[in-house]
Tab-separated table of N, CA and C in Angstrom:
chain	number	residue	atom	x	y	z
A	1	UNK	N	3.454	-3.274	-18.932
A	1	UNK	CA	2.730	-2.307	-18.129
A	1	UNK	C	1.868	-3.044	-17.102
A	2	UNK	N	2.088	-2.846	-15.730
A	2	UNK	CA	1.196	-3.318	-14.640
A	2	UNK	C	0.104	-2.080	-14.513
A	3	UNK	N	-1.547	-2.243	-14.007
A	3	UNK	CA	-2.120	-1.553	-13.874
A	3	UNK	C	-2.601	-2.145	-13.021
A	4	UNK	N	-3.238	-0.582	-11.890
A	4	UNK	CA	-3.008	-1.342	-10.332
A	4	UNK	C	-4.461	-0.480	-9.911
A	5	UNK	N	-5.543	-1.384	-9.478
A	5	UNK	CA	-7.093	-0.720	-9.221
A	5	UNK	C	-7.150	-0.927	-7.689
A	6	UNK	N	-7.274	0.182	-7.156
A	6	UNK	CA	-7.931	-0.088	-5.254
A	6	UNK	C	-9.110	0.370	-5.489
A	7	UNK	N	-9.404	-0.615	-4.318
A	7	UNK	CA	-10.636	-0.644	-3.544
A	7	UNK	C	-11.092	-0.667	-2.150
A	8	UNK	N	-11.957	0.187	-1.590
A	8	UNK	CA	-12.203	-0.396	-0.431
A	8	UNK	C	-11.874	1.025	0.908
A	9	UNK	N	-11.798	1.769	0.236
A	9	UNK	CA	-11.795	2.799	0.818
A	9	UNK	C	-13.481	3.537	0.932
A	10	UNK	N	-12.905	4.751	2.122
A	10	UNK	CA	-15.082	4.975	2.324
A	10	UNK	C	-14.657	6.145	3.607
A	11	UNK	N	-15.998	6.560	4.191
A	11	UNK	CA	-15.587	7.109	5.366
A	11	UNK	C	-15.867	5.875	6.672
A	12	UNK	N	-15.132	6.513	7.700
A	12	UNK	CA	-15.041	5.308	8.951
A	12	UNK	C	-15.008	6.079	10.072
A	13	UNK	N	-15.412	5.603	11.047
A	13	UNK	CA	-15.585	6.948	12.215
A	13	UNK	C	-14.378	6.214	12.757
A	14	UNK	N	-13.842	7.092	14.110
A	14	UNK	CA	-12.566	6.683	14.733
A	14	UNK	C	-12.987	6.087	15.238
A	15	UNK	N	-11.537	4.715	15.183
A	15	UNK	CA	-11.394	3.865	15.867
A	15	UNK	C	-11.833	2.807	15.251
A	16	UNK	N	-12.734	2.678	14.047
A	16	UNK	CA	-13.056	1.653	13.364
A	16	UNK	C	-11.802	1.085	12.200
A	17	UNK	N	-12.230	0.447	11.255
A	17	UNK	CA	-11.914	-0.509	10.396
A	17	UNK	C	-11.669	-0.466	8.980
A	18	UNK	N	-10.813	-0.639	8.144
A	18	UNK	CA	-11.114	-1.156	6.301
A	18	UNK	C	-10.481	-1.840	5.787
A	19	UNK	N	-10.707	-2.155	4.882
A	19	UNK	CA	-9.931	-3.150	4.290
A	19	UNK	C	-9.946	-2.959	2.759
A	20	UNK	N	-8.523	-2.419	2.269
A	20	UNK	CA	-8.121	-2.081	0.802
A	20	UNK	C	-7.481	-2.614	0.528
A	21	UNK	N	-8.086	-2.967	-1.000
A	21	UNK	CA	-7.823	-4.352	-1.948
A	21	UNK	C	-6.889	-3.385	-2.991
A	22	UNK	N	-6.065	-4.093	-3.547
A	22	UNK	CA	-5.543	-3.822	-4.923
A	22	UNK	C	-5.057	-4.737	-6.057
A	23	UNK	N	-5.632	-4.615	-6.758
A	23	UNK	CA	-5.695	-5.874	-7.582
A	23	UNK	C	-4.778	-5.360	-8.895
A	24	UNK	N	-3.405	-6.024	-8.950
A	24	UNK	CA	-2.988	-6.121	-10.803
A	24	UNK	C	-2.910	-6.782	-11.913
A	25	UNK	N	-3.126	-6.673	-12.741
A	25	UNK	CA	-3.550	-6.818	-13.959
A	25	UNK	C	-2.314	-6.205	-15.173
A	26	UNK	N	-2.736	-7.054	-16.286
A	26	UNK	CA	-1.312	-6.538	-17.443
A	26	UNK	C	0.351	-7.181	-16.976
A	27	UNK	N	1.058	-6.931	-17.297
A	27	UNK	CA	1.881	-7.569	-17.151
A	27	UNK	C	2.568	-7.461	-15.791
A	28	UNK	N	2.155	-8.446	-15.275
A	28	UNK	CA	2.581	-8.437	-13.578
A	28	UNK	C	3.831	-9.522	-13.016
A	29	UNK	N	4.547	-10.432	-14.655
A	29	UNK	CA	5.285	-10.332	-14.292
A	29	UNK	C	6.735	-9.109	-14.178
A	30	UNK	N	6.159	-8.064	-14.301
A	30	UNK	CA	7.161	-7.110	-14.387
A	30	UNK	C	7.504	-6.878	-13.089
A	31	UNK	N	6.766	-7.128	-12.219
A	31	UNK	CA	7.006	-6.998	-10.740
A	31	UNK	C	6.885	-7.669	-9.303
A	32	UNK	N	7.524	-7.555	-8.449
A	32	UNK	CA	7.609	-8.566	-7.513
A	32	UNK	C	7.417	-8.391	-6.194
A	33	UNK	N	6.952	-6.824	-5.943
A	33	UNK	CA	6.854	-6.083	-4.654
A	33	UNK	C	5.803	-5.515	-5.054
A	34	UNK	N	4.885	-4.784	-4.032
A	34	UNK	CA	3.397	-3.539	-4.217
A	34	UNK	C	3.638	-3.547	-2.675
A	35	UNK	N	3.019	-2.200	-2.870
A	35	UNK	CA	3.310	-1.481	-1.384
A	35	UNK	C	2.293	-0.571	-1.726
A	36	UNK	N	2.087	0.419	-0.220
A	36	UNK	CA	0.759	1.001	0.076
A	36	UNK	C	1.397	2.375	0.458
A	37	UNK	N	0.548	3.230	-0.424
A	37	UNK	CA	1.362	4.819	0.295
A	37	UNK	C	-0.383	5.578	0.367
A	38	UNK	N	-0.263	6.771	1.118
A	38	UNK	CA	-0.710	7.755	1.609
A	38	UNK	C	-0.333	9.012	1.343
A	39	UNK	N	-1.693	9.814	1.266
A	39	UNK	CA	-1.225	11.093	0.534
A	39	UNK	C	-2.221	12.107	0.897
A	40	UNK	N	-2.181	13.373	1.392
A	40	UNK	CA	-3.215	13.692	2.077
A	40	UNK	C	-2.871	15.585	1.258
A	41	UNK	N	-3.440	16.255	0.954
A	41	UNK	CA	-3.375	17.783	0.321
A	41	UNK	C	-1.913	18.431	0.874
A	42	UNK	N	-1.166	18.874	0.036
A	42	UNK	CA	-0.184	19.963	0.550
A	42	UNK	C	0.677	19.149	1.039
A	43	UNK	N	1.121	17.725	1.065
A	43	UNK	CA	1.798	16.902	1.812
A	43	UNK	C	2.103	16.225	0.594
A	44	UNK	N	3.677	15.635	0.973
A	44	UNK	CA	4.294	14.633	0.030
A	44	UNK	C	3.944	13.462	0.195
A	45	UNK	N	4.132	12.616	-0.623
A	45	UNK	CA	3.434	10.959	-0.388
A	45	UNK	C	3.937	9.937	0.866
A	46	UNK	N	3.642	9.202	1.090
A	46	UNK	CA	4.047	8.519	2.537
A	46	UNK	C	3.520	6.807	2.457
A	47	UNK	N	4.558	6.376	2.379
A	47	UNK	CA	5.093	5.010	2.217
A	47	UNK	C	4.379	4.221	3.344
A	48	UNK	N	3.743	3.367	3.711
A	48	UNK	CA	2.482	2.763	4.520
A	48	UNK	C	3.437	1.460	5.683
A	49	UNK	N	3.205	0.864	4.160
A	49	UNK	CA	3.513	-0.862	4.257
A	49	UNK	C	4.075	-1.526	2.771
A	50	UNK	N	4.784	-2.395	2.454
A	50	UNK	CA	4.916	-3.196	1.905
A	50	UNK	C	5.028	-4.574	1.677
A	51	UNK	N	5.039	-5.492	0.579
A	51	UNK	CA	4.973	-6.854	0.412
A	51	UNK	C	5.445	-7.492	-0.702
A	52	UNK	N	6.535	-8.520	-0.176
A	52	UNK	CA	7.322	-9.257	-1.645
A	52	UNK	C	5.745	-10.154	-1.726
A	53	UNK	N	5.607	-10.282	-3.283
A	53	UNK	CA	4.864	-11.189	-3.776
A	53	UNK	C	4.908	-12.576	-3.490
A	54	UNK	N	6.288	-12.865	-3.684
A	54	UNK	CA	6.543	-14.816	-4.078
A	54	UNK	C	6.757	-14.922	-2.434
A	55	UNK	N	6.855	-14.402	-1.720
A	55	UNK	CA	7.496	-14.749	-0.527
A	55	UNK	C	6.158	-14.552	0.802
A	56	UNK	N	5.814	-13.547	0.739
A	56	UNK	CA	4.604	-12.930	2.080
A	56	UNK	C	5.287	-11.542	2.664
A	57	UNK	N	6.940	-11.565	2.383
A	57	UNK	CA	7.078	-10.902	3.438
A	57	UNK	C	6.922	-9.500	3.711
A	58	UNK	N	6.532	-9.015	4.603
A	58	UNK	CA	6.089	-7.482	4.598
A	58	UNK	C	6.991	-6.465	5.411
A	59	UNK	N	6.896	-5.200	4.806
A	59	UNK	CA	7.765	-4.213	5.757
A	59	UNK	C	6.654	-3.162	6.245
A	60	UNK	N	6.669	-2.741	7.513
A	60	UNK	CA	5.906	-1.742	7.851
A	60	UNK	C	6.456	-0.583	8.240
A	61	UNK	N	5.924	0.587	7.691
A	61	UNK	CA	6.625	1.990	8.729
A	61	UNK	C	6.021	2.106	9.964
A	62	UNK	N	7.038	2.844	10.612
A	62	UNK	CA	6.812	2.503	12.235
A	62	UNK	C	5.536	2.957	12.819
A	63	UNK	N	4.737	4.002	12.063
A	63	UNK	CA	3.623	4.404	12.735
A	63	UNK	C	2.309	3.153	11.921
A	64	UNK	N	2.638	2.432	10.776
A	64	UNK	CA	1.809	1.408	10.903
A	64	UNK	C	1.924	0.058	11.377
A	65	UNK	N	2.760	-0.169	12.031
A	65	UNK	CA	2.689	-1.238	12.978
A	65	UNK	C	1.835	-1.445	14.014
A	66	UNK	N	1.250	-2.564	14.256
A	66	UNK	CA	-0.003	-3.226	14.877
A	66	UNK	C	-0.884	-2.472	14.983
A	67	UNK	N	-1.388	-1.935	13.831
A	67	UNK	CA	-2.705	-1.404	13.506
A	67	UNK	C	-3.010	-1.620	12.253
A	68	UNK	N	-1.984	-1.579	11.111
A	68	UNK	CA	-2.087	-1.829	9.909
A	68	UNK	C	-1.465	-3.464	9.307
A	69	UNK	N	-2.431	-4.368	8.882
A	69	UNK	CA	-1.594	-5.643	7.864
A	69	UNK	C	-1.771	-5.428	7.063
A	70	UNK	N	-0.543	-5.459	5.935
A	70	UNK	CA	-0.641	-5.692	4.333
A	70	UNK	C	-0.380	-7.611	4.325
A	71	UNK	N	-1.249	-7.584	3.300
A	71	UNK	CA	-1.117	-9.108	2.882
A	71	UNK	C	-1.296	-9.538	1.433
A	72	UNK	N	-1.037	-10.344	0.647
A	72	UNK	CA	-1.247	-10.683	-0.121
A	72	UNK	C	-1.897	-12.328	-0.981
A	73	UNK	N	-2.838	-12.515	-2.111
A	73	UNK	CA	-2.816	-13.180	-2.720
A	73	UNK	C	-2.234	-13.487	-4.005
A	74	UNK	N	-1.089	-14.388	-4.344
A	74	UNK	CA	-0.602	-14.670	-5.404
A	74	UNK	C	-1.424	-14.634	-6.106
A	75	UNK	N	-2.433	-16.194	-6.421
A	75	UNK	CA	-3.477	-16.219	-7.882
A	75	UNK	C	-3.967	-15.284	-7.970
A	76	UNK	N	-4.300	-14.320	-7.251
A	76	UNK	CA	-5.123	-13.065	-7.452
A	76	UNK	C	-4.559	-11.911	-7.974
A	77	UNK	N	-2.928	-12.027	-8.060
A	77	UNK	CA	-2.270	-10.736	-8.162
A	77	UNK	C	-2.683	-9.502	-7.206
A	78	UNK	N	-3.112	-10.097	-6.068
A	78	UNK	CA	-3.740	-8.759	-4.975
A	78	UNK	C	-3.489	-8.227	-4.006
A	79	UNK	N	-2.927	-7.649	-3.526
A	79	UNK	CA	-2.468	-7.120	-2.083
A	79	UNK	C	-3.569	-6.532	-1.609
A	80	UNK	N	-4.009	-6.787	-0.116
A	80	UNK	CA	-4.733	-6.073	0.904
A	80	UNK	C	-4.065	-5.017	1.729
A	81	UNK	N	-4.850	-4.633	2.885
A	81	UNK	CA	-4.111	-3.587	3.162
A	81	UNK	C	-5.084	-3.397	4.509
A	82	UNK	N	-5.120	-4.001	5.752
A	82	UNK	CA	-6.513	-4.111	6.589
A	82	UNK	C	-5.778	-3.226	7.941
A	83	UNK	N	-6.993	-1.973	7.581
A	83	UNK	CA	-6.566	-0.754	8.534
A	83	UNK	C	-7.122	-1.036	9.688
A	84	UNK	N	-6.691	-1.238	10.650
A	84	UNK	CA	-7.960	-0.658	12.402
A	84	UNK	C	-7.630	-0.140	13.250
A	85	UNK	N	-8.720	0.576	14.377
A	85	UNK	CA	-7.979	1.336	15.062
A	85	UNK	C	-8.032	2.522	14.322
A	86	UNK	N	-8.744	3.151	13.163
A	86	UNK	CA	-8.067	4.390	13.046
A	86	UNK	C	-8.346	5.718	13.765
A	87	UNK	N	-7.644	6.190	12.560
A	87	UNK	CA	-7.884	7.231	13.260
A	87	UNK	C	-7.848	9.043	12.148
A	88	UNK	N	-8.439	9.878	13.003
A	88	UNK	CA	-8.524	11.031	11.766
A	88	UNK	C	-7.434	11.214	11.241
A	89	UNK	N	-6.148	11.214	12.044
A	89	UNK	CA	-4.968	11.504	11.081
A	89	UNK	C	-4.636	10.415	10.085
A	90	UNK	N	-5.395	9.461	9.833
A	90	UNK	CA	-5.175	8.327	9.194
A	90	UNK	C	-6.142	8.997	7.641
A	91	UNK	N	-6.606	9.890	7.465
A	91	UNK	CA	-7.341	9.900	6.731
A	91	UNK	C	-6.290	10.827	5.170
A	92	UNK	N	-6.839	10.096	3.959
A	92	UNK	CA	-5.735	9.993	3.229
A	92	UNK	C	-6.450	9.372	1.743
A	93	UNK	N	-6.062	9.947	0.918
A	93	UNK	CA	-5.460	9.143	-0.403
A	93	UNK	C	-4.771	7.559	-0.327
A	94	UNK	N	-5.155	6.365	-0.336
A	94	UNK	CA	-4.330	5.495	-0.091
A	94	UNK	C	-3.924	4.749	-1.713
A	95	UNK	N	-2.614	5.061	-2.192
A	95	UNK	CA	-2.495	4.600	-3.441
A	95	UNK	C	-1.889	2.957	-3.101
A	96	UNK	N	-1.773	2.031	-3.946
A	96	UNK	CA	-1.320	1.010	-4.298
A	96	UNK	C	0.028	1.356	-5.393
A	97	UNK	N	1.217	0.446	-5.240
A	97	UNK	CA	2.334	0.176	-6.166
A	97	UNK	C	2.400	-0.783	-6.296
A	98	UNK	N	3.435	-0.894	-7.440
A	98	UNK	CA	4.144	-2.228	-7.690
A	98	UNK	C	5.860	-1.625	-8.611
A	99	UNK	N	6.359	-2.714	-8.044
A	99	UNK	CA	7.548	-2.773	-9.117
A	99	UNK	C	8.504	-3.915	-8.485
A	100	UNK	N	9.898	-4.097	-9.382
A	100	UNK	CA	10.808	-5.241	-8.940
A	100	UNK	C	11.615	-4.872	-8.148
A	101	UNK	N	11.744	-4.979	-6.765
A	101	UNK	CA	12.512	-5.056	-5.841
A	101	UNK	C	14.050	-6.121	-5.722
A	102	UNK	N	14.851	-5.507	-5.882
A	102	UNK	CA	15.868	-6.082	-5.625
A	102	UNK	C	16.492	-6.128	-4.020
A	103	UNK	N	15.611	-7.295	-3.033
A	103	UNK	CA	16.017	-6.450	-1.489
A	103	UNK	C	15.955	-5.256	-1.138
A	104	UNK	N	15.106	-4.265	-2.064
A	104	UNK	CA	15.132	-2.802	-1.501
A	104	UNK	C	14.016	-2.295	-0.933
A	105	UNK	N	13.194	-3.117	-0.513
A	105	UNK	CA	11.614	-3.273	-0.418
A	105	UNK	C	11.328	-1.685	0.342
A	106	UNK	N	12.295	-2.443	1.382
A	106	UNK	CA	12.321	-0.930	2.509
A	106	UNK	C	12.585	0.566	2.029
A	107	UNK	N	13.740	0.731	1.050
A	107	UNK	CA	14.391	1.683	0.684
A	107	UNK	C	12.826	2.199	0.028
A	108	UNK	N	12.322	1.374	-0.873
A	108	UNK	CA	11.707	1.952	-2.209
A	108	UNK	C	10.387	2.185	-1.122
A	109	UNK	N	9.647	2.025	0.020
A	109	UNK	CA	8.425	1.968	0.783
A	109	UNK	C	9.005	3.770	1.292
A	110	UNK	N	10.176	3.897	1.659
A	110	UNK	CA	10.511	4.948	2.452
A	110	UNK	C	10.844	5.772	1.356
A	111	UNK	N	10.978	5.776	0.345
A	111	UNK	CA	11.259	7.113	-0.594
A	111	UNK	C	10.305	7.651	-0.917
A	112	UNK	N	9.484	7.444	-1.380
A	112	UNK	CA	8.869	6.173	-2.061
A	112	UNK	C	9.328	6.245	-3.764
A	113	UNK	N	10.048	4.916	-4.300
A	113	UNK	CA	10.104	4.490	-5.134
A	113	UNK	C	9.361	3.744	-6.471
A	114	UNK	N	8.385	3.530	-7.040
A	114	UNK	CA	7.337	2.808	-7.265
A	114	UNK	C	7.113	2.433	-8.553
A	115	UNK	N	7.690	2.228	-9.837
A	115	UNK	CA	6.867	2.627	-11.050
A	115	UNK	C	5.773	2.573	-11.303
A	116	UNK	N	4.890	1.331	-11.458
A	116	UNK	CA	3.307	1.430	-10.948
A	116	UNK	C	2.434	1.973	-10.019
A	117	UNK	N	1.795	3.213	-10.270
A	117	UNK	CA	0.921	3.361	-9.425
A	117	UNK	C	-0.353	3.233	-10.043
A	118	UNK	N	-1.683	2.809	-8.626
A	118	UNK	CA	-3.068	3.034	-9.501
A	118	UNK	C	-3.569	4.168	-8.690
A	119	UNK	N	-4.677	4.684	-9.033
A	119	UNK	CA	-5.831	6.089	-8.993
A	119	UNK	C	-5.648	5.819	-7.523
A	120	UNK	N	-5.954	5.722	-6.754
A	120	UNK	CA	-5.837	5.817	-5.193
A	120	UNK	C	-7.340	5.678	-4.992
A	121	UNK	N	-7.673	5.377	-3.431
A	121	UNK	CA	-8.796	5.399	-2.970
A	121	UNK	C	-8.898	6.030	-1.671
A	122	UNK	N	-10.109	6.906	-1.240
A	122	UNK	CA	-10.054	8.110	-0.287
A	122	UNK	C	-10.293	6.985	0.735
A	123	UNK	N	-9.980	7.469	1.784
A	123	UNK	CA	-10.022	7.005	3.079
A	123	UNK	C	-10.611	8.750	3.989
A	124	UNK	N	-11.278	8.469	4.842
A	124	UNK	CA	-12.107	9.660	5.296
A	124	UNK	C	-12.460	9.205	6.856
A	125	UNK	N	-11.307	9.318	7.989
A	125	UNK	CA	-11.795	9.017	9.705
A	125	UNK	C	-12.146	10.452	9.958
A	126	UNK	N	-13.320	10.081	10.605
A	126	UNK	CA	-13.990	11.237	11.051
A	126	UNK	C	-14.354	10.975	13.095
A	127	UNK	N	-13.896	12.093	13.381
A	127	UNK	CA	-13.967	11.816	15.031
A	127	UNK	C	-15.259	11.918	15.214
């Protein structure tokens, strides 16, 4: 069992900044990918960004490109997630995943696929 804690969410006026941490814990070698989804009332979940662990490499959906980096620390078991630029429609539930990706990084970011998820953290842009 991986268990997956964010942090780092808050309110932010537009156009500013955050930076959400997710840290796992428990058995983390079960997995080799964590990715970042969004989730906002009455709406289905929405796949952010992702990141292979052993490697760096990241996938972004097209509306978070060059505004959003996911990154990661190995020893830490931690993926970041450093928002800017936002904006109110950015405002959201932002959960953290994990699981083993077999090259499907993309597939499983766009379904979203995930077995691990943790509690999410609010994100709140206010114009």
């Amino acid at each position: 069992q991986v268990r997956l804690v964010e942090s780092g969410g808050g309110p932010v006026q537009t156009g500013g900044s955050l930076r959400l941490s997710c840290e796992a814990t428990g058995s983390t070698s079960s997995s080799n990918c964590m990715g970042w989804f969004r989730q906002v009332p009455g709406k289905e979940r929405q796949g952010v960004a992702g990141i292979y662990m052993y490697n760096g490499v990241p996938y972004y959906q097209p509306f978070a490109k060059g505004r959003f980096t996911i990154s990661r620390d190995k020893a830490k078991n931690t993926v970041y997630l450093e928002m800017n630029s936002l904006k109110p429609e950015d405002s959201a539930m932002y959960y953290c995943a994990a699981e083993w990706c077999k090259d499907d990084l993309i597939f499983r970011i766009i379904s979203p696929r995930f077995t691990y998820w943790g509690q999410g953290t609010q994100v709140t842009v206010s114009s």
